Short mmCIF file of C-alpha atoms in Angstrom, two decimals:
data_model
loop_
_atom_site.label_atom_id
_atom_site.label_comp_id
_atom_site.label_asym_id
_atom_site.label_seq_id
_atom_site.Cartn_x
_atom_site.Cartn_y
_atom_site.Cartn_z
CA UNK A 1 -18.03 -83.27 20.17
CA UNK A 2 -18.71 -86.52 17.97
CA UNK A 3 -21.96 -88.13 16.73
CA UNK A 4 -23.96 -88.11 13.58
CA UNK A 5 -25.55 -85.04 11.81
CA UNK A 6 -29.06 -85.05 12.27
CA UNK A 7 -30.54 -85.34 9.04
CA UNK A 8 -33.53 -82.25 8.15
CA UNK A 9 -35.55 -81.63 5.74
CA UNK A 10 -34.81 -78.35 3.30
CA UNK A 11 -36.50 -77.18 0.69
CA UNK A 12 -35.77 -74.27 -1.92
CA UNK A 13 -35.59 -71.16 -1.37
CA UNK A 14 -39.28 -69.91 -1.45
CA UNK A 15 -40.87 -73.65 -1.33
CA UNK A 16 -43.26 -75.01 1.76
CA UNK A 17 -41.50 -76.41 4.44
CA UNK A 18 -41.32 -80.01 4.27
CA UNK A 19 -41.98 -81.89 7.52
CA UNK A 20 -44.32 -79.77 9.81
CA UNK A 21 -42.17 -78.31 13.01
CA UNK A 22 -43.31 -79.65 16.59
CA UNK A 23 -44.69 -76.89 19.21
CA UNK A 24 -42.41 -75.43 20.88
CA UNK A 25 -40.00 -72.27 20.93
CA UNK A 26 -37.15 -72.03 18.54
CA UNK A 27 -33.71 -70.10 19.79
CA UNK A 28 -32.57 -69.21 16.32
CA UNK A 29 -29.57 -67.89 15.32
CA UNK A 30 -29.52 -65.63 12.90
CA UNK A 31 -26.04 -63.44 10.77
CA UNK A 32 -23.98 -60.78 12.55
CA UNK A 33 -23.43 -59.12 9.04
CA UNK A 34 -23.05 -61.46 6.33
CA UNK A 35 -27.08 -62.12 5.47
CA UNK A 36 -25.51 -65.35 3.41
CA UNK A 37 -24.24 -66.92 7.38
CA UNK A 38 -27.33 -68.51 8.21
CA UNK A 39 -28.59 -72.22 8.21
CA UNK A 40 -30.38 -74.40 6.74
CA UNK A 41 -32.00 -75.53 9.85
CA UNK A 42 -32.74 -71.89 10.61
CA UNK A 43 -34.29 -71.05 7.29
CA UNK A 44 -36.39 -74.05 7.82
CA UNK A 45 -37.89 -73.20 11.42
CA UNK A 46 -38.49 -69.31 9.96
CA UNK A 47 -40.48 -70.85 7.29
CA UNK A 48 -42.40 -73.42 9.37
CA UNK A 49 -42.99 -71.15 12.47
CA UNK A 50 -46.07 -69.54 13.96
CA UNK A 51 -44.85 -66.39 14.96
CA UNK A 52 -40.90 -64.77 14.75
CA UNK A 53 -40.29 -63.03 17.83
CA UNK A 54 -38.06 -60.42 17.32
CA UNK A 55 -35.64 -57.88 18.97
CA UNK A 56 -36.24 -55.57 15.99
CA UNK A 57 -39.07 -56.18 13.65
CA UNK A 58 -37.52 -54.28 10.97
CA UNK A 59 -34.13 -55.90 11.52
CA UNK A 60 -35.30 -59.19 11.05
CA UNK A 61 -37.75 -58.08 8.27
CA UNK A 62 -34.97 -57.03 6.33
CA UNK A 63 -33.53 -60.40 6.53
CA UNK A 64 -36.48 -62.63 5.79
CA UNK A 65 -36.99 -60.36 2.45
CA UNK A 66 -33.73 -61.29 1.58
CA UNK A 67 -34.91 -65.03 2.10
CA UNK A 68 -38.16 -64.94 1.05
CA UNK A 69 -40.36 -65.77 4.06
CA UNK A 70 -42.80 -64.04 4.86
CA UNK A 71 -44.19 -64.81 8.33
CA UNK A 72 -45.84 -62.72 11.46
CA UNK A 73 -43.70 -60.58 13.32
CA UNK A 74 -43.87 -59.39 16.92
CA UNK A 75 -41.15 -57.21 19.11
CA UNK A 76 -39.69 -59.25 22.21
CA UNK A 77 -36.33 -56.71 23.54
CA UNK A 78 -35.59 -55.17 26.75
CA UNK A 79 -38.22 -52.70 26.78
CA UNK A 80 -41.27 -54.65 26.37
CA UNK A 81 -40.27 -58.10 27.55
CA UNK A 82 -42.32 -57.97 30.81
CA UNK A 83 -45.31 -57.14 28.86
CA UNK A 84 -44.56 -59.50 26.07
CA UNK A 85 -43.60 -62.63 27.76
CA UNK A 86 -46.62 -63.48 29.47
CA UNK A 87 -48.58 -63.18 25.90
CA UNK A 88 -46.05 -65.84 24.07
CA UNK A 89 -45.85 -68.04 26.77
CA UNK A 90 -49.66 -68.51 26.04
CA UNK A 91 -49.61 -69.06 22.74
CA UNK A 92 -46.76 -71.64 23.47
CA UNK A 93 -49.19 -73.22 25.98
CA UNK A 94 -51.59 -73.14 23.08
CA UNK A 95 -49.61 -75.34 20.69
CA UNK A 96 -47.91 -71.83 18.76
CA UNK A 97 -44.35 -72.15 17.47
CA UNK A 98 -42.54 -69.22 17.77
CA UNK A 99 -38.46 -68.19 16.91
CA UNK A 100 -37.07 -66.23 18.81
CA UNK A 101 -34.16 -63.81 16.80
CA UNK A 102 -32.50 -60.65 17.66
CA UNK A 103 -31.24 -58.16 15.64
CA UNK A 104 -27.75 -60.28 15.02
CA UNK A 105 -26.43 -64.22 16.13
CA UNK A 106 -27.75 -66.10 19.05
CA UNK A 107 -30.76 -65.43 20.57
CA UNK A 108 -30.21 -64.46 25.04
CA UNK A 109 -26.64 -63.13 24.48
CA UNK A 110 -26.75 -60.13 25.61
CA UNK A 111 -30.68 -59.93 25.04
CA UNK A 112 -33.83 -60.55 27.36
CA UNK A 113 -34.27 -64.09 25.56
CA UNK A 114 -33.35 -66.38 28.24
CA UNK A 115 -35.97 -64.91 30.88
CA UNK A 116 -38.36 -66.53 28.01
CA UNK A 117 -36.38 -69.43 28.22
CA UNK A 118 -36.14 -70.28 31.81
CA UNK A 119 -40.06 -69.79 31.81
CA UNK A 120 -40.96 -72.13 29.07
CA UNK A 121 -39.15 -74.66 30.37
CA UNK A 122 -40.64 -74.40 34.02
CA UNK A 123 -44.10 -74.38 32.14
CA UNK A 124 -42.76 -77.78 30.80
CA UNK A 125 -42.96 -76.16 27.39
CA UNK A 126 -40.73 -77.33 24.26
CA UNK A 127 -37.60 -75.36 23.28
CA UNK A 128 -35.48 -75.86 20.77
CA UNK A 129 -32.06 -74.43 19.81
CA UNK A 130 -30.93 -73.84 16.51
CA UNK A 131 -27.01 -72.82 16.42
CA UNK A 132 -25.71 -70.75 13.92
CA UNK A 133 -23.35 -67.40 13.66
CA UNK A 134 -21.72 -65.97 17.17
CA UNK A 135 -19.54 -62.70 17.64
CA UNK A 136 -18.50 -64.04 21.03
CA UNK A 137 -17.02 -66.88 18.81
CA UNK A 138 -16.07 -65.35 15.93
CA UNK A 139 -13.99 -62.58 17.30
CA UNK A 140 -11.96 -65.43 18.95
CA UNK A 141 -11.12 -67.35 16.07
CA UNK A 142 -9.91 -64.55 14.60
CA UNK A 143 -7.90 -63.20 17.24
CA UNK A 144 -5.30 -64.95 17.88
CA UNK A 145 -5.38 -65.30 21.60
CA UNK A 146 -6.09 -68.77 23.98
CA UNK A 147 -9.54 -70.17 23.55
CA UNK A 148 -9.07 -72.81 26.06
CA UNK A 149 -10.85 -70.84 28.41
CA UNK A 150 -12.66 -67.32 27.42
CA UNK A 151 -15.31 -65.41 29.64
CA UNK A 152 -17.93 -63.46 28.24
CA UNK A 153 -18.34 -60.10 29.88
CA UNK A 154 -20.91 -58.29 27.31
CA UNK A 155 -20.92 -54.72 27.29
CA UNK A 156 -19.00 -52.64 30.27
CA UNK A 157 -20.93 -49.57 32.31
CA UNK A 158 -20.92 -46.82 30.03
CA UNK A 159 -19.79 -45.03 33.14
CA UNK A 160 -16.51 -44.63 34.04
CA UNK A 161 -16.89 -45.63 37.81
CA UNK A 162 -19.12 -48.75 37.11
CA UNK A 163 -16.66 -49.65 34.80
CA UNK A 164 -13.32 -49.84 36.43
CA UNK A 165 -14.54 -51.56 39.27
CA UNK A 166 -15.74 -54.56 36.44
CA UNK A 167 -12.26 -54.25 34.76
CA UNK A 168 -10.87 -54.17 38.48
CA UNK A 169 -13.00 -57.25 39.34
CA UNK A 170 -11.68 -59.15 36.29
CA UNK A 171 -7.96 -58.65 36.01
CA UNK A 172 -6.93 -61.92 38.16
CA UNK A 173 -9.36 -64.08 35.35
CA UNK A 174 -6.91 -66.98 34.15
CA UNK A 175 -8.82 -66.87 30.78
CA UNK A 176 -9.52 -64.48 27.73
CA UNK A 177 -11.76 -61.86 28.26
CA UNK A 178 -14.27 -61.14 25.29
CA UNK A 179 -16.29 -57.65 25.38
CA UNK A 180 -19.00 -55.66 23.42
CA UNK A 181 -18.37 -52.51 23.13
CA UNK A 182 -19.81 -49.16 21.15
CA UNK A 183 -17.40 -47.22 18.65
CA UNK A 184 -17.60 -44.00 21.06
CA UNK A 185 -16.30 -46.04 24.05
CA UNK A 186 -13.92 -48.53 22.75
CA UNK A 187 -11.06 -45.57 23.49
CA UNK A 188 -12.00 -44.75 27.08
CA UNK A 189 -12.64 -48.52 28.08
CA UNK A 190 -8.93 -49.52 26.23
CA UNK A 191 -7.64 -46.95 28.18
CA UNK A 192 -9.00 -47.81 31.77
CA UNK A 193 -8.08 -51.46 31.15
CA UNK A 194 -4.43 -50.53 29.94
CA UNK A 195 -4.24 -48.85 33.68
CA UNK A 196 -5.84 -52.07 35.50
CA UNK A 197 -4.86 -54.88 33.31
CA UNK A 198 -1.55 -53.66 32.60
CA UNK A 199 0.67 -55.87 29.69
CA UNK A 200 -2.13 -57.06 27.96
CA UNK A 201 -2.17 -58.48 24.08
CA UNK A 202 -5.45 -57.67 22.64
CA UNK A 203 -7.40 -57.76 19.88
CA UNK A 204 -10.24 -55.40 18.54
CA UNK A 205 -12.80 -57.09 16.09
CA UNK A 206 -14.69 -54.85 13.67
CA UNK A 207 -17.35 -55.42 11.26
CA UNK A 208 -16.98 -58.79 11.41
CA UNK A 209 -18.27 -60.98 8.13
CA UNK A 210 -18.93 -57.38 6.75
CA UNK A 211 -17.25 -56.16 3.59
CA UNK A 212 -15.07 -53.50 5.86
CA UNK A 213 -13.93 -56.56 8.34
CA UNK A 214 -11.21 -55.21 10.35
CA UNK A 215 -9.34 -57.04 13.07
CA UNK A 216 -6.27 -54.67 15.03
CA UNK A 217 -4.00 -56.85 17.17
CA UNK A 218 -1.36 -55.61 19.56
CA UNK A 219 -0.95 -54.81 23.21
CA UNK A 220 -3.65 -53.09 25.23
CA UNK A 221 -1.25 -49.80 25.53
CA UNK A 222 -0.80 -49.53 21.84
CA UNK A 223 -4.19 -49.99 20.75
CA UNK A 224 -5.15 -47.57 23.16
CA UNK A 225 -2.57 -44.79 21.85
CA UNK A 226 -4.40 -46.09 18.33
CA UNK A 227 -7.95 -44.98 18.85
CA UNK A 228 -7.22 -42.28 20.96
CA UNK A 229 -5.45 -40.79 18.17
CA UNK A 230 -7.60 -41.90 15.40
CA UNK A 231 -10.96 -41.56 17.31
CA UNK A 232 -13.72 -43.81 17.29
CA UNK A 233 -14.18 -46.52 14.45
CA UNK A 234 -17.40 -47.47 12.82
CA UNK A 235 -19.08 -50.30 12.93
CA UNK A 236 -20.06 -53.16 16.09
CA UNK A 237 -16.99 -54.07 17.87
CA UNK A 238 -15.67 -57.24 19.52
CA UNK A 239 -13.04 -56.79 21.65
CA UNK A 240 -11.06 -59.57 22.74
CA UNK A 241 -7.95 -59.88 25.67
CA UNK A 242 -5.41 -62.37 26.80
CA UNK A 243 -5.43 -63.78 29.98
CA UNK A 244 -2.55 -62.39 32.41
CA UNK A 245 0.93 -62.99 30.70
CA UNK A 246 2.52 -65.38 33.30
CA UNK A 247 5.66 -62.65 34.57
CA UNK A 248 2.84 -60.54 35.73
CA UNK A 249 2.84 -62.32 38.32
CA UNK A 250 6.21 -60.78 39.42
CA UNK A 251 5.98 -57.56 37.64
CA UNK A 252 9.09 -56.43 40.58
CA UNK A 253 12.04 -59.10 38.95
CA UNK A 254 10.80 -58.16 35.58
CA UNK A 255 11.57 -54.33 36.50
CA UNK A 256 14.41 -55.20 38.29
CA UNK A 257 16.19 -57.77 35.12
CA UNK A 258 15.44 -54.62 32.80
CA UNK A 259 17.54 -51.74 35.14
CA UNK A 260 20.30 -53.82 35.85
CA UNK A 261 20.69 -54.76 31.78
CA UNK A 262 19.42 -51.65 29.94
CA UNK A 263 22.62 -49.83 32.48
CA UNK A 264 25.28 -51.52 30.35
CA UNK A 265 23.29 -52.58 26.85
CA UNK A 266 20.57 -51.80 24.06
CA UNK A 267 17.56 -51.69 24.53
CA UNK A 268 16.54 -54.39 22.05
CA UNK A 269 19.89 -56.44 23.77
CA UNK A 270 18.56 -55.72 27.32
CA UNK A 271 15.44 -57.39 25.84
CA UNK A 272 16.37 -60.14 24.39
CA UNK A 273 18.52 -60.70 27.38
CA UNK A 274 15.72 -60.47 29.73
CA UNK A 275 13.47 -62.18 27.96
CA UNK A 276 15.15 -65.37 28.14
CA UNK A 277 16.20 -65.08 31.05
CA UNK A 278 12.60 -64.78 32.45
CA UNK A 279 11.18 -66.83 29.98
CA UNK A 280 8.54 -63.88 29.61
CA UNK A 281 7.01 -63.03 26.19
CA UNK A 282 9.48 -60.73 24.01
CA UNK A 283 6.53 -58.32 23.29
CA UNK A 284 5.72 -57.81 26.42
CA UNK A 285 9.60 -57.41 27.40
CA UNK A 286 9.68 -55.12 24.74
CA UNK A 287 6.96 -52.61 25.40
CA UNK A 288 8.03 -52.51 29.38
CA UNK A 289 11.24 -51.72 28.43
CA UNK A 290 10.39 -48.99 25.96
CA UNK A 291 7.70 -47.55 28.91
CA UNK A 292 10.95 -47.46 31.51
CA UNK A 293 13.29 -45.59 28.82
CA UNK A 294 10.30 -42.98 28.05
CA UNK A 295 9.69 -42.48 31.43
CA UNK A 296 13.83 -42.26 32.07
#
């Protein structure tokens, strides 16, 4: 997108804000680890605001020590949103200005936030968005898959039924799949989408902008095998997955190249051989060819 950067005004550190913000809500996006990813725009609207509404007071306490604001703070998360919303909406009616945070990035991913959103804006209330730090984004920049064309999924069921009929609903997407997903589940959920997605590359994003920053590429199968041996990392995770690889589409010719070569040749000939004939991605060549002479 081109244009001109709009031009705010910033103070120091602990110094007044310097132009007085409008009324009006404030989406604002605040780190996912690093408490040094934030803006200047952000900063500016958490010093010049009302009221921070917050998906964890003491989350976002933390951070405005670190900044030096000190402003009022009120919850706003999934468990006392219906009982909360009403009450900012009237102080927005009132003239209030009020950020809305969670605990890490932007604001309605993943959170209650947007419910506040859709009903300022049918009161004909102000909202403003401030942009900042994303895990949905970040994770794919660092992953190394297409980011023509992602989906965000969130967090899978935590149960296993729920679950696979998601993953089952989403294997024809023609675009990368990003996920949330707690430590203790990342190995059952790698495993039930190694069974539905099949050939998969993947990526799992730990940490991320945190000083133990981890990022494990490799096909759904072996990064499975990983944390099923290793057990469940620390940390949030990010987990990110290629669209379909384009010979899954005839998963029958690839089985049927491999037999005929892997009779008379190698296995990293029959491979190679395959692969070009196909066209298909070596990798994933490579690990169907290694789960036929396993299960041979």
């Amino acid at each position: 997108m081109s244009g001109k950067l709009r031009r705010s005004a910033v103070v120091g550190k602990l110094g007044p804000v310097a132009t007085e913000l409008p009324a009006g809500l404030y989406v604002t996006a605040t780190p996912i680890g690093n408490a040094a990813d934030i803006t200047l725009r952000a900063l500016e609207v958490l010093r010049g605001c009302d009221l921070i509404a917050a998906e964890d007071t003491r989350v976002t306490a933390k951070l405005l020590a670190i900044h030096g604001i000190v402003k009022p703070l009120t919850a706003y998360n999934d468990h006392n949103a219906v009982r909360e919303r009403p009450k900012l909406l009237a102080k927005l009616r009132q003239g209030a200005r009020i950020a809305l945070v969670s605990d890490a990035g932007t604001p309605l991913v993943s959170d209650p936030g947007f419910k506040l959103v859709r009903d300022a804006i049918a009161d004909g209330l102000a909202v403003h968005a401030m942009p900042g730090a994303s895990a949905v984004l970040t994770g794919l920049a660092l992953a190394g898959l297409p980011t023509d064309r992602f989906f965000f999924v969130g967090f899978l069921p935590a149960k296993q039924g729920e679950r696979r009929t998601v993953l089952k609903e989403l294997k024809n997407f023609r675009a990368t799949l990003v996920f949330f997903e707690s430590a203790q589940r990342l190995g059952d959920s790698l495993s039930d989408m190694t069974e539905i997605f099949g050939i998969r590359t993947a990526a799992v994003a730990r940490e991320l902008t945190k000083l133990h920053e981890e990022v494990r590429r490799g096909l759904l199968g072996d990064l499975s095998a990983h944390y099923g041996q290793q057990g469940a990392p620390k940390g949030e995770i990010t987990l990110i997955v290629s669209p379909p690889h384009a010979m899954q589409t005839d998963t029958g010719r690839l089985d049927s190249a491999l037999d005929k070569a892997l009779a008379f040749m190698p296995l990293r000939a029959a491979v190679d051989l395959v692969s070009e004939m196909l066209e298909a991605p070596r990798r994933t060549v490579y690990a169907r060819a290694l789960e036929k002479k396993n299960d041979g």
